[in-house]
Amino acid sequence: MKLTEILDMFKDFELLTNFSIDDIEILHTTVLDAPDGATYACGNEFVISSGYLFKQNEKEIATYIKRLKNLGCCALGIKVERYFSKIPEEMLKVANELKFPVINIPIYYPFSSVITPILAKILDSKVDNLTKTEEIRNNFIRIVVENKSLKTTFNYLFSTLNIDYIFYDYFLDKKYYNKVFLKNENNFSKSIFSKNKEIGKLILNIPKIELSEFDKTIIDYALEIALIQIEKEITIVKLKENYLNDFISDILSGNIQSKEELLIRAKLFDIDIDGYSSVIIFDIDNYKYSIVQKPLENIKLEEIKRKMFEKIIQNFELLKSKVLYYKKSDSLVLITKHNSSDNTLLNELEFLVSKLKKIIKSDFNFTFTVGMGNIQKDIMDINKSYEEALDCIKIGRLLEENDGIFKYDDIEFFKILSTTINSSKTPSFINDILKILKYDKEKDTTYFETLNRLIENNWSLKQTSKKQFLHYNTIKYRFEKISEIINKDLNDNNTRFLLELGYRYLKLNKNILE
């Protein structure tokens, strides 16, 4: 009950303090007339005293008021005329400073005549609140049963308490509110969690200290319902994603038996499978290594991976078009559509992928190796593009290690070359490379490194010297020395071709260096 209701019940009670008491709620009332009585206060009480404690020393009453305030009591009712000739000024000064109400109770009131009707009123109020909260709780449950929205839940909370709200659904990244207001640190806020993860947060446009116990109970009901609704969202989204993942996996692996089966399953997910399409794989560099090296941060790494994949999908759809996607342990597979089967369209796609890689690296400090398969006319053949994209990842990492973008047409030659790696016989075109490596090992020189730089710079001595920060004559000397080591003319196109072939083979088969 409100403190103002006590003054309404007892018309001859006098409020001695001079501030508003409209929002002060009383949950208990008790008599404290013993020296250690305040020790037994439990908060939210209207404390009644005869003043006997202070008849020897009026100044003690100010200390007592401070103590009651600290213990969470709501007000003090005291029979001022019983032991004081006048109202103690120090008492009123401290009470007004602390915003702690002091009420003068006429001396002719026995304590039982005050306590009994107040307790009866409090009990009636609690019964009313229980009835009301039960009704509100049932209404909240009805919202869930009738499959209504989060917005409905919090609109009902607003209609019940008339307090402006903002609720953040972190799972779907949505915000619900009835009115925009400026948030501050005094606003009431409370989060909800699922499996120790914060999935939602409610902010009310009211300080926490101004909420009644009834208000807090209703808020808890609303948040319980919100938790059920969001967990339901999570379950539905994950189930749909799992079924869709299985479908996309079957498409990529060629596990669809017929076009009819493909069309039926695509219709279930409202997926448009007509037209030209290709596969792009974003494979996170060193992700499994990070998990092994930092096992205590696995949950954090999984969350980072989820956000990276979401960022790629969102940006891809924003800059290109809607895509089908398939999430694996450390890679994201996208099926994207095209206007024709012309593979030169992949050059534009490569530019887009390059932009996305920069965004991811900037936001999350992770890099990706990206493989791009060729465009297929029929999605029934998309497994070919998928296999090509996988080959791009594999060959690309052998050629450049990490953080590259590889199109199948660019690595097809190296795939063919890689088929010779498992042969027991070393190909003859590697012989000149082995001569240079042997010379470097015996003489402690770096001619193989110089050869690498010459090949990468298209045999330009000038460009190689510039990038190596070496004098042109130094590179020229090394060029001539390599010719001498292999006993061949490096200006001859056929010699250059075989050296490049050997160099690429070595990049694909690093075991030969061991």
Short mmCIF file of C-alpha atoms in Angstrom, two decimals:
data_model
loop_
_atom_site.label_atom_id
_atom_site.label_comp_id
_atom_site.label_asym_id
_atom_site.label_seq_id
_atom_site.Cartn_x
_atom_site.Cartn_y
_atom_site.Cartn_z
CA MET A 1 0.00 0.00 0.00
CA LYS A 2 1.04 3.63 -0.47
CA LEU A 3 2.13 5.77 2.47
CA THR A 4 -0.50 8.31 1.42
CA GLU A 5 -3.17 5.67 2.12
CA ILE A 6 -2.11 5.57 5.79
CA LEU A 7 -2.67 9.32 6.05
CA ASP A 8 -6.06 8.82 4.42
CA MET A 9 -6.94 6.13 6.96
CA PHE A 10 -5.87 8.25 9.94
CA LYS A 11 -6.98 11.81 9.30
CA ASP A 12 -5.35 13.12 12.50
CA PHE A 13 -1.88 11.81 11.59
CA GLU A 14 0.40 14.72 10.61
CA LEU A 15 3.15 14.57 8.01
CA LEU A 16 6.04 16.58 9.48
CA THR A 17 8.43 16.48 6.51
CA ASN A 18 7.94 18.72 3.47
CA PHE A 19 8.51 16.59 0.31
CA SER A 20 6.23 14.44 -1.83
CA ILE A 21 5.45 10.93 -0.58
CA ASP A 22 3.16 9.90 -3.48
CA ASP A 23 5.43 7.08 -4.74
CA ILE A 24 6.42 5.56 -1.38
CA GLU A 25 5.13 2.01 -0.98
CA ILE A 26 4.74 0.20 2.36
CA LEU A 27 5.03 -3.59 2.56
CA HIS A 28 5.19 -4.01 6.37
CA THR A 29 4.64 -2.10 9.61
CA THR A 30 6.35 -2.71 12.92
CA VAL A 31 7.04 -1.18 16.35
CA LEU A 32 10.68 -0.47 17.18
CA ASP A 33 11.08 0.89 20.67
CA ALA A 34 14.09 -1.06 21.93
CA PRO A 35 17.68 0.32 21.65
CA ASP A 36 18.63 -2.42 19.17
CA GLY A 37 15.22 -2.54 17.47
CA ALA A 38 16.44 -1.18 14.13
CA THR A 39 18.61 -4.27 13.77
CA TYR A 40 15.49 -6.33 13.05
CA ALA A 41 14.15 -4.09 10.27
CA CYS A 42 13.76 -5.95 6.95
CA GLY A 43 13.01 -3.04 4.59
CA ASN A 44 9.96 -1.31 3.11
CA GLU A 45 8.53 -0.82 6.60
CA PHE A 46 6.49 1.90 8.25
CA VAL A 47 8.27 2.02 11.60
CA ILE A 48 6.26 3.14 14.67
CA SER A 49 7.89 4.44 17.86
CA SER A 50 6.73 6.13 21.07
CA GLY A 51 9.93 8.17 21.20
CA TYR A 52 10.94 6.56 24.48
CA LEU A 53 14.39 5.78 23.10
CA PHE A 54 15.16 9.47 22.69
CA LYS A 55 13.68 11.04 25.82
CA GLN A 56 17.12 11.32 27.44
CA ASN A 57 18.88 12.58 24.30
CA GLU A 58 16.86 14.17 21.47
CA LYS A 59 19.90 14.25 19.18
CA GLU A 60 19.89 10.44 18.94
CA ILE A 61 16.73 10.54 16.86
CA ALA A 62 18.62 12.03 13.88
CA THR A 63 21.13 9.15 14.00
CA TYR A 64 18.26 6.68 14.28
CA ILE A 65 16.57 8.10 11.15
CA LYS A 66 19.80 7.72 9.17
CA ARG A 67 20.03 4.10 10.32
CA LEU A 68 16.43 3.34 9.33
CA LYS A 69 17.01 4.92 5.92
CA ASN A 70 20.11 2.76 5.37
CA LEU A 71 18.13 -0.36 6.33
CA GLY A 72 15.54 0.39 3.63
CA CYS A 73 12.68 1.47 5.90
CA CYS A 74 10.10 3.74 4.28
CA ALA A 75 8.89 6.08 7.04
CA LEU A 76 8.84 6.74 10.78
CA GLY A 77 5.67 7.31 12.77
CA ILE A 78 6.44 8.81 16.20
CA LYS A 79 4.33 10.04 19.13
CA VAL A 80 6.09 13.38 19.36
CA GLU A 81 4.00 14.76 22.25
CA ARG A 82 4.67 11.73 24.46
CA TYR A 83 8.27 12.58 25.34
CA PHE A 84 9.04 15.88 23.58
CA SER A 85 7.84 19.36 24.44
CA LYS A 86 8.25 20.35 20.80
CA ILE A 87 9.21 18.77 17.51
CA PRO A 88 13.03 18.29 17.41
CA GLU A 89 14.48 20.54 14.67
CA GLU A 90 17.48 18.27 14.06
CA MET A 91 15.13 15.36 13.39
CA LEU A 92 13.22 17.28 10.70
CA LYS A 93 16.41 18.63 9.13
CA VAL A 94 17.93 15.17 8.69
CA ALA A 95 14.62 13.61 7.58
CA ASN A 96 14.09 16.23 4.86
CA GLU A 97 17.68 15.88 3.66
CA LEU A 98 17.31 12.10 3.39
CA LYS A 99 13.78 12.27 1.93
CA PHE A 100 12.69 10.05 4.82
CA PRO A 101 9.06 10.79 5.86
CA VAL A 102 8.30 11.43 9.54
CA ILE A 103 4.67 11.31 10.71
CA ASN A 104 3.34 12.54 14.05
CA ILE A 105 0.99 9.99 15.66
CA PRO A 106 -1.35 11.41 18.32
CA ILE A 107 -0.58 9.98 21.79
CA TYR A 108 -4.08 8.63 22.28
CA TYR A 109 -3.57 5.93 19.62
CA PRO A 110 -2.57 2.51 21.01
CA PHE A 111 -0.06 0.83 18.71
CA SER A 112 -2.50 -2.01 18.01
CA SER A 113 -5.06 0.51 16.70
CA VAL A 114 -2.49 1.64 14.14
CA ILE A 115 -0.83 -1.65 13.22
CA THR A 116 -3.95 -3.81 12.83
CA PRO A 117 -5.78 -1.74 10.16
CA ILE A 118 -2.54 -1.09 8.27
CA LEU A 119 -1.65 -4.80 8.17
CA ALA A 120 -5.22 -5.61 7.11
CA LYS A 121 -4.95 -3.08 4.29
CA ILE A 122 -1.55 -4.44 3.22
CA LEU A 123 -2.93 -7.99 3.22
CA ASP A 124 -5.94 -6.92 1.15
CA SER A 125 -3.58 -5.15 -1.26
CA LYS A 126 -1.42 -8.29 -1.58
CA VAL A 127 -4.48 -10.44 -2.27
CA ASP A 128 -5.61 -7.93 -4.93
CA ASN A 129 -2.13 -7.93 -6.46
CA LEU A 130 -2.00 -11.73 -6.48
CA THR A 131 -5.35 -11.87 -8.25
CA LYS A 132 -4.26 -9.20 -10.71
CA THR A 133 -0.83 -10.72 -11.36
CA GLU A 134 -2.39 -14.14 -11.93
CA GLU A 135 -4.70 -12.63 -14.52
CA ILE A 136 -1.80 -10.81 -16.20
CA ARG A 137 0.32 -13.95 -16.14
CA ASN A 138 -2.47 -15.89 -17.85
CA ASN A 139 -2.68 -13.18 -20.51
CA PHE A 140 1.06 -13.46 -21.13
CA ILE A 141 0.75 -17.25 -21.45
CA ARG A 142 -2.10 -16.76 -23.92
CA ILE A 143 0.24 -14.65 -26.09
CA VAL A 144 2.57 -17.67 -26.41
CA VAL A 145 -0.21 -20.19 -26.91
CA GLU A 146 -1.73 -18.08 -29.67
CA ASN A 147 1.71 -17.75 -31.30
CA LYS A 148 1.76 -13.96 -31.15
CA SER A 149 4.84 -11.79 -31.60
CA LEU A 150 7.44 -10.29 -29.27
CA LYS A 151 5.98 -6.91 -30.13
CA THR A 152 2.62 -8.09 -28.74
CA THR A 153 4.30 -9.23 -25.50
CA PHE A 154 5.90 -5.88 -24.81
CA ASN A 155 2.92 -3.85 -25.95
CA TYR A 156 0.91 -5.75 -23.35
CA LEU A 157 3.59 -4.96 -20.76
CA PHE A 158 3.26 -1.28 -21.68
CA SER A 159 -0.55 -1.35 -21.46
CA THR A 160 -0.24 -2.93 -17.99
CA LEU A 161 2.45 -0.70 -16.45
CA ASN A 162 2.28 2.36 -18.73
CA ILE A 163 6.08 2.57 -18.86
CA ASP A 164 7.88 3.22 -22.18
CA TYR A 165 10.11 0.35 -23.25
CA ILE A 166 12.82 -0.73 -25.69
CA PHE A 167 13.53 -4.43 -26.18
CA TYR A 168 16.51 -5.77 -28.14
CA ASP A 169 16.22 -9.21 -29.76
CA TYR A 170 19.90 -10.03 -30.26
CA PHE A 171 19.22 -13.30 -32.10
CA LEU A 172 17.24 -11.72 -34.95
CA ASP A 173 18.98 -8.37 -34.50
CA LYS A 174 15.68 -6.51 -34.03
CA LYS A 175 14.54 -3.69 -31.77
CA TYR A 176 10.99 -3.26 -30.44
CA TYR A 177 9.75 -0.11 -28.72
CA ASN A 178 6.59 1.88 -28.14
CA LYS A 179 8.35 5.23 -28.00
CA VAL A 180 11.90 6.50 -28.52
CA PHE A 181 13.52 7.83 -25.36
CA LEU A 182 17.01 8.78 -24.24
CA LYS A 183 18.65 5.95 -22.32
CA ASN A 184 20.77 6.63 -19.25
CA GLU A 185 22.51 4.56 -16.60
CA ASN A 186 19.59 4.99 -14.17
CA ASN A 187 17.08 3.31 -16.50
CA PHE A 188 15.83 -0.10 -15.44
CA SER A 189 17.40 -2.78 -17.64
CA LYS A 190 17.39 -6.56 -17.53
CA SER A 191 18.75 -9.19 -19.91
CA ILE A 192 17.56 -12.69 -20.73
CA PHE A 193 19.92 -15.58 -21.44
CA SER A 194 19.76 -18.91 -23.25
CA LYS A 195 22.56 -21.41 -22.59
CA ASN A 196 24.59 -18.67 -20.88
CA LYS A 197 24.33 -16.44 -23.95
CA GLU A 198 22.57 -13.06 -23.81
CA ILE A 199 19.75 -13.13 -26.37
CA GLY A 200 17.65 -10.14 -25.35
CA LYS A 201 17.57 -6.99 -23.22
CA LEU A 202 14.72 -4.87 -21.88
CA ILE A 203 15.18 -1.20 -21.04
CA LEU A 204 12.40 0.81 -19.34
CA ASN A 205 12.13 4.58 -19.23
CA ILE A 206 12.05 4.62 -15.42
CA PRO A 207 14.68 4.35 -12.68
CA LYS A 208 14.84 0.91 -11.07
CA ILE A 209 14.22 2.35 -7.59
CA GLU A 210 10.82 3.66 -8.68
CA LEU A 211 9.48 0.22 -9.62
CA SER A 212 7.09 -1.45 -7.16
CA GLU A 213 7.24 -5.16 -6.33
CA PHE A 214 4.13 -5.58 -8.46
CA ASP A 215 5.89 -3.87 -11.40
CA LYS A 216 8.93 -6.14 -11.02
CA THR A 217 6.76 -9.25 -10.97
CA ILE A 218 4.98 -8.24 -14.19
CA ILE A 219 8.30 -7.42 -15.86
CA ASP A 220 9.63 -10.87 -14.92
CA TYR A 221 6.51 -12.45 -16.45
CA ALA A 222 7.08 -10.50 -19.69
CA LEU A 223 10.74 -11.55 -19.86
CA GLU A 224 9.87 -15.21 -19.22
CA ILE A 225 7.50 -15.09 -22.20
CA ALA A 226 10.10 -13.23 -24.32
CA LEU A 227 12.64 -15.96 -23.53
CA ILE A 228 10.20 -18.65 -24.69
CA GLN A 229 9.45 -16.69 -27.88
CA ILE A 230 13.10 -16.09 -28.79
CA GLU A 231 14.11 -19.69 -28.04
CA LYS A 232 11.27 -20.72 -30.33
CA GLU A 233 12.69 -18.40 -33.01
CA ILE A 234 16.13 -19.98 -32.52
CA THR A 235 14.73 -23.50 -32.84
CA ILE A 236 12.76 -22.70 -36.00
CA VAL A 237 15.67 -20.89 -37.66
CA LYS A 238 18.13 -23.67 -36.80
CA LEU A 239 15.79 -26.42 -37.97
CA LYS A 240 15.16 -24.61 -41.25
CA GLU A 241 18.87 -23.94 -41.65
CA ASN A 242 19.73 -27.61 -40.98
CA TYR A 243 17.19 -28.85 -43.55
CA LEU A 244 18.36 -26.25 -46.06
CA ASN A 245 22.00 -27.16 -45.35
CA ASP A 246 21.20 -30.81 -46.08
CA PHE A 247 19.48 -29.82 -49.33
CA ILE A 248 22.37 -27.62 -50.50
CA SER A 249 24.84 -30.35 -49.46
CA ASP A 250 22.97 -32.88 -51.62
CA ILE A 251 23.02 -30.46 -54.58
CA LEU A 252 26.77 -29.84 -54.22
CA SER A 253 27.62 -33.52 -53.83
CA GLY A 254 25.45 -34.56 -56.78
CA ASN A 255 23.23 -36.55 -54.45
CA ILE A 256 20.00 -35.44 -56.16
CA GLN A 257 18.60 -38.35 -58.18
CA SER A 258 16.45 -36.40 -60.61
CA LYS A 259 15.38 -32.91 -61.70
CA GLU A 260 11.92 -33.70 -60.34
CA GLU A 261 13.32 -34.36 -56.86
CA LEU A 262 15.32 -31.13 -57.09
CA LEU A 263 12.25 -29.07 -58.00
CA ILE A 264 10.11 -30.58 -55.23
CA ARG A 265 12.73 -29.91 -52.53
CA ALA A 266 13.49 -26.43 -53.87
CA LYS A 267 9.78 -25.55 -53.69
CA LEU A 268 9.71 -26.43 -49.97
CA PHE A 269 12.24 -23.65 -49.33
CA ASP A 270 10.89 -21.29 -52.00
CA ILE A 271 14.22 -21.42 -53.83
CA ASP A 272 14.63 -20.34 -57.47
CA ILE A 273 17.02 -22.86 -59.06
CA ASP A 274 16.63 -21.79 -62.70
CA GLY A 275 19.43 -20.15 -64.65
CA TYR A 276 23.21 -20.18 -64.73
CA SER A 277 25.11 -20.60 -61.46
CA SER A 278 28.54 -21.16 -59.98
CA VAL A 279 30.12 -22.00 -56.62
CA ILE A 280 32.37 -19.83 -54.48
CA ILE A 281 34.04 -21.19 -51.34
CA PHE A 282 35.29 -18.90 -48.57
CA ASP A 283 37.70 -21.05 -46.53
CA ILE A 284 38.96 -19.49 -43.26
CA ASP A 285 42.75 -19.51 -43.08
CA ASN A 286 44.19 -21.31 -40.01
CA TYR A 287 40.78 -21.63 -38.29
CA LYS A 288 41.26 -25.22 -37.11
CA TYR A 289 44.76 -24.32 -35.94
CA SER A 290 43.32 -21.44 -33.88
CA ILE A 291 40.80 -23.79 -32.24
CA VAL A 292 43.52 -26.28 -31.29
CA GLN A 293 45.87 -23.56 -30.03
CA LYS A 294 43.21 -21.68 -28.05
CA PRO A 295 40.73 -24.32 -26.75
CA LEU A 296 39.44 -21.99 -24.01
CA GLU A 297 38.37 -19.49 -26.68
CA ASN A 298 36.44 -21.97 -28.84
CA ILE A 299 33.03 -20.46 -28.03
CA LYS A 300 34.35 -16.99 -28.86
CA LEU A 301 35.88 -18.26 -32.13
CA GLU A 302 32.60 -19.95 -33.11
CA GLU A 303 30.76 -16.67 -32.52
CA ILE A 304 33.33 -14.79 -34.64
CA LYS A 305 32.91 -17.39 -37.41
CA ARG A 306 29.12 -17.00 -37.29
CA LYS A 307 29.41 -13.22 -37.58
CA MET A 308 31.94 -13.46 -40.43
CA PHE A 309 29.68 -15.79 -42.40
CA GLU A 310 26.68 -13.51 -41.80
CA LYS A 311 28.72 -10.51 -42.95
CA ILE A 312 29.76 -12.29 -46.16
CA ILE A 313 26.18 -13.35 -46.95
CA GLN A 314 24.71 -9.92 -46.17
CA ASN A 315 27.31 -8.02 -48.21
CA PHE A 316 27.14 -10.50 -51.06
CA GLU A 317 23.37 -10.19 -51.30
CA LEU A 318 23.62 -6.41 -51.01
CA LEU A 319 26.21 -6.05 -53.79
CA LYS A 320 25.25 -9.00 -55.99
CA SER A 321 21.98 -10.89 -55.47
CA LYS A 322 20.35 -13.46 -53.20
CA VAL A 323 22.54 -16.54 -52.79
CA LEU A 324 22.20 -20.10 -51.55
CA TYR A 325 24.74 -20.94 -48.91
CA TYR A 326 26.07 -23.98 -47.07
CA LYS A 327 28.02 -23.65 -43.81
CA LYS A 328 30.82 -26.09 -43.03
CA SER A 329 33.15 -26.26 -40.02
CA ASP A 330 35.59 -23.67 -41.37
CA SER A 331 34.21 -22.63 -44.75
CA LEU A 332 31.19 -21.00 -46.33
CA VAL A 333 29.98 -22.30 -49.70
CA LEU A 334 27.91 -19.93 -51.86
CA ILE A 335 25.90 -20.75 -54.99
CA THR A 336 25.48 -17.55 -56.97
CA LYS A 337 23.51 -16.87 -60.16
CA HIS A 338 24.68 -15.36 -63.47
CA ASN A 339 23.13 -14.02 -66.67
CA SER A 340 25.06 -16.39 -68.93
CA SER A 341 27.65 -19.18 -68.93
CA ASP A 342 30.45 -16.77 -69.92
CA ASN A 343 33.21 -17.38 -67.35
CA THR A 344 34.56 -13.85 -67.86
CA LEU A 345 31.69 -12.81 -65.57
CA LEU A 346 33.75 -14.34 -62.77
CA ASN A 347 36.21 -11.44 -63.14
CA GLU A 348 33.53 -9.04 -61.84
CA LEU A 349 32.74 -11.51 -59.09
CA GLU A 350 36.43 -11.64 -58.15
CA PHE A 351 36.39 -7.87 -57.62
CA LEU A 352 33.39 -8.21 -55.29
CA VAL A 353 35.05 -11.07 -53.39
CA SER A 354 38.20 -8.98 -52.98
CA LYS A 355 36.17 -6.17 -51.38
CA LEU A 356 34.47 -8.64 -49.03
CA LYS A 357 37.82 -10.11 -47.95
CA LYS A 358 39.07 -6.64 -47.03
CA ILE A 359 35.92 -5.96 -44.97
CA ILE A 360 36.28 -9.25 -43.08
CA LYS A 361 39.98 -8.71 -42.42
CA SER A 362 39.29 -5.18 -41.13
CA ASP A 363 36.36 -6.22 -38.90
CA PHE A 364 37.57 -9.59 -37.59
CA ASN A 365 41.30 -9.86 -38.35
CA PHE A 366 40.79 -13.16 -40.22
CA THR A 367 41.72 -13.99 -43.81
CA PHE A 368 40.11 -16.37 -46.31
CA THR A 369 41.36 -18.41 -49.22
CA VAL A 370 38.65 -18.22 -51.88
CA GLY A 371 37.99 -20.76 -54.64
CA MET A 372 35.70 -20.00 -57.61
CA GLY A 373 34.32 -22.78 -59.82
CA ASN A 374 33.17 -22.26 -63.42
CA ILE A 375 29.60 -21.29 -64.34
CA GLN A 376 27.20 -24.18 -65.04
CA LYS A 377 24.11 -23.97 -67.27
CA ASP A 378 22.06 -26.37 -65.14
CA ILE A 379 22.10 -26.55 -61.34
CA MET A 380 22.04 -30.35 -61.66
CA ASP A 381 25.69 -29.93 -62.75
CA ILE A 382 26.62 -27.49 -59.96
CA ASN A 383 28.59 -30.26 -58.21
CA LYS A 384 31.19 -29.80 -60.99
CA SER A 385 31.61 -26.13 -60.05
CA TYR A 386 31.84 -27.17 -56.40
CA GLU A 387 34.63 -29.66 -57.11
CA GLU A 388 36.43 -26.99 -59.13
CA ALA A 389 36.16 -24.51 -56.24
CA LEU A 390 37.59 -27.14 -53.87
CA ASP A 391 40.48 -27.70 -56.28
CA CYS A 392 41.06 -23.93 -56.31
CA ILE A 393 41.40 -23.91 -52.51
CA LYS A 394 43.77 -26.89 -52.52
CA ILE A 395 46.00 -25.77 -55.42
CA GLY A 396 45.81 -22.11 -54.38
CA ARG A 397 47.18 -22.84 -50.92
CA LEU A 398 50.02 -24.83 -52.43
CA LEU A 399 50.87 -21.95 -54.75
CA GLU A 400 50.45 -18.97 -52.45
CA GLU A 401 49.70 -20.47 -49.03
CA ASN A 402 46.82 -18.25 -47.69
CA ASP A 403 44.66 -15.20 -48.39
CA GLY A 404 44.32 -15.68 -52.14
CA ILE A 405 41.47 -15.71 -54.67
CA PHE A 406 41.63 -18.47 -57.30
CA LYS A 407 39.44 -19.10 -60.35
CA TYR A 408 39.40 -22.58 -61.83
CA ASP A 409 40.48 -21.49 -65.31
CA ASP A 410 43.59 -19.94 -63.72
CA ILE A 411 44.62 -23.06 -61.79
CA GLU A 412 43.51 -25.81 -64.19
CA PHE A 413 47.02 -26.14 -65.59
CA PHE A 414 48.42 -26.57 -62.05
CA LYS A 415 45.83 -29.23 -61.30
CA ILE A 416 47.06 -31.19 -64.31
CA LEU A 417 50.62 -30.61 -63.16
CA SER A 418 49.79 -31.80 -59.66
CA THR A 419 48.75 -35.22 -61.03
CA THR A 420 52.43 -35.95 -61.69
CA ILE A 421 53.34 -35.42 -58.02
CA ASN A 422 52.30 -38.91 -56.91
CA SER A 423 54.39 -40.51 -59.63
CA SER A 424 57.45 -42.42 -58.36
CA LYS A 425 59.54 -40.91 -61.15
CA THR A 426 60.70 -37.29 -60.92
CA PRO A 427 59.83 -35.45 -64.18
CA SER A 428 62.81 -34.35 -66.27
CA PHE A 429 61.70 -30.71 -66.41
CA ILE A 430 62.59 -30.39 -62.72
CA ASN A 431 66.28 -31.28 -63.32
CA ASP A 432 67.50 -27.71 -63.90
CA ILE A 433 65.70 -26.51 -60.75
CA LEU A 434 67.39 -29.30 -58.75
CA LYS A 435 70.80 -28.22 -60.12
CA ILE A 436 70.26 -24.67 -58.84
CA LEU A 437 69.07 -25.93 -55.45
CA LYS A 438 72.10 -28.21 -55.16
CA TYR A 439 74.47 -25.36 -56.08
CA ASP A 440 72.85 -23.08 -53.46
CA LYS A 441 73.25 -25.74 -50.78
CA GLU A 442 76.91 -26.44 -51.61
CA LYS A 443 77.99 -22.81 -52.11
CA ASP A 444 75.59 -21.20 -49.59
CA THR A 445 74.12 -18.93 -52.30
CA THR A 446 70.56 -17.75 -53.12
CA TYR A 447 70.25 -18.20 -56.88
CA PHE A 448 67.02 -20.18 -56.57
CA GLU A 449 65.47 -17.20 -54.77
CA THR A 450 66.66 -14.92 -57.59
CA LEU A 451 65.13 -17.30 -60.15
CA ASN A 452 61.81 -17.13 -58.25
CA ARG A 453 61.83 -13.34 -58.42
CA LEU A 454 62.70 -13.33 -62.13
CA ILE A 455 59.81 -15.68 -62.93
CA GLU A 456 57.37 -13.66 -60.80
CA ASN A 457 58.46 -10.49 -62.61
CA ASN A 458 58.10 -12.04 -66.08
CA TRP A 459 61.88 -12.29 -66.54
CA SER A 460 62.33 -8.52 -66.34
CA LEU A 461 65.76 -7.76 -64.86
CA LYS A 462 64.84 -4.12 -64.35
CA GLN A 463 61.61 -4.91 -62.47
CA THR A 464 63.30 -7.62 -60.38
CA SER A 465 66.15 -5.30 -59.33
CA LYS A 466 63.63 -2.61 -58.39
CA LYS A 467 61.48 -4.91 -56.26
CA GLN A 468 64.51 -6.55 -54.65
CA PHE A 469 66.14 -3.17 -53.96
CA LEU A 470 69.27 -4.41 -55.72
CA HIS A 471 71.42 -2.79 -58.41
CA TYR A 472 70.54 -3.76 -61.96
CA ASN A 473 74.07 -5.12 -62.59
CA THR A 474 73.73 -7.41 -59.52
CA ILE A 475 70.58 -9.00 -60.96
CA LYS A 476 72.25 -9.18 -64.40
CA TYR A 477 75.23 -11.01 -62.89
CA ARG A 478 72.94 -13.50 -61.09
CA PHE A 479 70.96 -14.02 -64.32
CA GLU A 480 74.15 -14.98 -66.15
CA LYS A 481 75.32 -17.15 -63.22
CA ILE A 482 72.08 -19.17 -63.29
CA SER A 483 72.66 -19.74 -67.05
CA GLU A 484 76.14 -20.99 -66.19
CA ILE A 485 74.90 -23.36 -63.43
CA ILE A 486 72.34 -25.10 -65.67
CA ASN A 487 74.48 -24.65 -68.82
CA LYS A 488 71.56 -23.17 -70.75
CA ASP A 489 70.66 -19.79 -72.21
CA LEU A 490 68.04 -18.03 -70.00
CA ASN A 491 67.08 -15.86 -72.94
CA ASP A 492 65.76 -18.93 -74.75
CA ASN A 493 61.93 -19.18 -74.52
CA ASN A 494 61.93 -22.96 -74.23
CA THR A 495 64.45 -22.83 -71.34
CA ARG A 496 62.32 -20.24 -69.57
CA PHE A 497 59.17 -22.34 -70.05
CA LEU A 498 60.80 -25.47 -68.54
CA LEU A 499 62.19 -23.46 -65.60
CA GLU A 500 58.76 -21.96 -64.94
CA LEU A 501 57.22 -25.41 -65.16
CA GLY A 502 59.78 -26.75 -62.67
CA TYR A 503 59.24 -23.78 -60.37
CA ARG A 504 55.43 -24.29 -60.35
CA TYR A 505 55.89 -28.03 -59.83
CA LEU A 506 58.11 -27.32 -56.84
CA LYS A 507 55.48 -25.05 -55.32
CA LEU A 508 52.95 -27.85 -55.63
CA ASN A 509 55.35 -30.46 -54.25
CA LYS A 510 57.31 -28.85 -51.44
CA ASN A 511 58.39 -32.29 -50.20
CA ILE A 512 61.04 -32.31 -52.88
CA LEU A 513 62.94 -29.66 -50.92
CA GLU A 514 63.28 -31.93 -47.88
#
